Amino acid sequence: MQTLANFGDGGGPGPWILLFPVIWALVIGGGVVLLRRFVWRGRRGGPWRQSAVRDDSPIAVLGHRFASGEIDEDEYWRRLSVLNEEFGRKGGAAQG
């Protein structure tokens, strides 16, 4: 241990001291890689990227039926008001 503390003529720790920041960078980088690979894997996109209405929700099905012409506009708005009361969108629904 004395040889590491007094490198050369006893003029300080020497060039091996540069190894500690490299080791810390590897430890932190490895931790980030492990977190991204195993813990954060299922959270891609996050809640801010998810749409307000899922594709399999009743509101989305109603929208698809209206877009394909199965129901008319009056029926769409009538059913949408019922669905909004039942399944409700947070922050207020569009009224028409």
Short mmCIF file of C-alpha atoms in Angstrom, two decimals:
data_model
loop_
_atom_site.label_atom_id
_atom_site.label_comp_id
_atom_site.label_asym_id
_atom_site.label_seq_id
_atom_site.Cartn_x
_atom_site.Cartn_y
_atom_site.Cartn_z
CA MET A 1 0.00 0.00 0.00
CA GLN A 2 2.87 2.36 0.69
CA THR A 3 4.07 2.00 -2.89
CA LEU A 4 0.73 3.26 -4.20
CA ALA A 5 0.65 6.23 -1.83
CA ASN A 6 4.22 7.28 -2.60
CA PHE A 7 4.65 6.82 -6.34
CA GLY A 8 8.15 7.46 -7.63
CA ASP A 9 10.00 9.86 -5.34
CA GLY A 10 7.08 10.30 -2.96
CA GLY A 11 5.57 13.10 -5.05
CA GLY A 12 1.93 12.14 -4.71
CA PRO A 13 -0.45 9.44 -5.76
CA GLY A 14 0.75 9.16 -9.35
CA PRO A 15 -1.13 8.39 -12.55
CA TRP A 16 -3.12 5.51 -11.03
CA ILE A 17 -5.43 8.08 -9.41
CA LEU A 18 -7.03 8.55 -12.85
CA LEU A 19 -8.35 5.03 -12.60
CA PHE A 20 -10.97 5.95 -9.96
CA PRO A 21 -13.08 8.25 -12.18
CA VAL A 22 -13.01 5.58 -14.90
CA ILE A 23 -14.23 2.95 -12.43
CA TRP A 24 -17.04 5.25 -11.20
CA ALA A 25 -18.08 6.04 -14.78
CA LEU A 26 -18.25 2.31 -15.56
CA VAL A 27 -20.29 1.59 -12.42
CA ILE A 28 -22.78 4.39 -13.13
CA GLY A 29 -23.00 3.53 -16.82
CA GLY A 30 -23.55 -0.14 -16.01
CA GLY A 31 -26.30 0.79 -13.55
CA VAL A 32 -28.08 2.90 -16.18
CA VAL A 33 -27.80 0.11 -18.76
CA LEU A 34 -29.23 -2.43 -16.32
CA LEU A 35 -32.11 -0.12 -15.36
CA ARG A 36 -32.95 0.58 -18.99
CA ARG A 37 -32.81 -3.08 -19.94
CA PHE A 38 -34.78 -4.60 -17.07
CA VAL A 39 -36.70 -1.99 -15.06
CA TRP A 40 -37.65 0.72 -17.57
CA ARG A 41 -38.34 -1.73 -20.43
CA GLY A 42 -42.12 -1.88 -19.99
CA ARG A 43 -42.49 1.88 -19.63
CA ARG A 44 -41.55 2.95 -23.13
CA GLY A 45 -43.61 5.86 -24.22
CA GLY A 46 -44.75 6.58 -20.70
CA PRO A 47 -48.18 7.79 -19.70
CA TRP A 48 -47.75 11.09 -21.55
CA ARG A 49 -47.61 9.26 -24.90
CA GLN A 50 -50.66 7.09 -24.39
CA SER A 51 -53.82 8.25 -26.07
CA ALA A 52 -56.78 9.28 -23.95
CA VAL A 53 -58.92 6.51 -25.48
CA ARG A 54 -57.67 2.96 -26.03
CA ASP A 55 -58.41 1.27 -29.37
CA ASP A 56 -60.59 -1.38 -27.73
CA SER A 57 -62.64 1.03 -25.59
CA PRO A 58 -66.35 1.52 -26.30
CA ILE A 59 -65.73 5.15 -27.27
CA ALA A 60 -63.14 4.10 -29.85
CA VAL A 61 -65.47 1.41 -31.23
CA LEU A 62 -68.22 4.02 -31.54
CA GLY A 63 -65.83 6.32 -33.39
CA HIS A 64 -64.89 3.54 -35.80
CA ARG A 65 -68.55 2.75 -36.45
CA PHE A 66 -69.26 6.42 -37.18
CA ALA A 67 -66.22 6.72 -39.45
CA SER A 68 -67.23 3.63 -41.42
CA GLY A 69 -70.78 4.94 -41.90
CA GLU A 70 -72.60 2.34 -39.81
CA ILE A 71 -74.28 5.06 -37.71
CA ASP A 72 -75.21 8.66 -38.49
CA GLU A 73 -74.04 11.79 -36.69
CA ASP A 74 -77.09 12.16 -34.44
CA GLU A 75 -76.80 8.59 -33.23
CA TYR A 76 -73.04 9.05 -32.73
CA TRP A 77 -73.50 12.10 -30.47
CA ARG A 78 -76.35 10.50 -28.54
CA ARG A 79 -74.36 7.34 -27.85
CA LEU A 80 -71.20 9.32 -27.12
CA SER A 81 -72.96 11.34 -24.42
CA VAL A 82 -74.11 8.11 -22.76
CA LEU A 83 -70.63 6.59 -22.99
CA ASN A 84 -69.02 9.73 -21.61
CA GLU A 85 -71.30 9.53 -18.58
CA GLU A 86 -70.50 5.84 -18.14
CA PHE A 87 -66.78 5.69 -18.97
CA GLY A 88 -66.11 9.46 -18.85
CA ARG A 89 -63.07 11.26 -20.04
CA LYS A 90 -61.22 13.15 -17.38
CA GLY A 91 -61.11 16.91 -17.82
CA GLY A 92 -64.50 17.17 -19.56
CA ALA A 93 -65.79 15.65 -22.75
CA ALA A 94 -66.34 17.40 -26.03
CA GLN A 95 -69.93 18.49 -26.34
CA GLY A 96 -71.65 18.99 -29.65
#
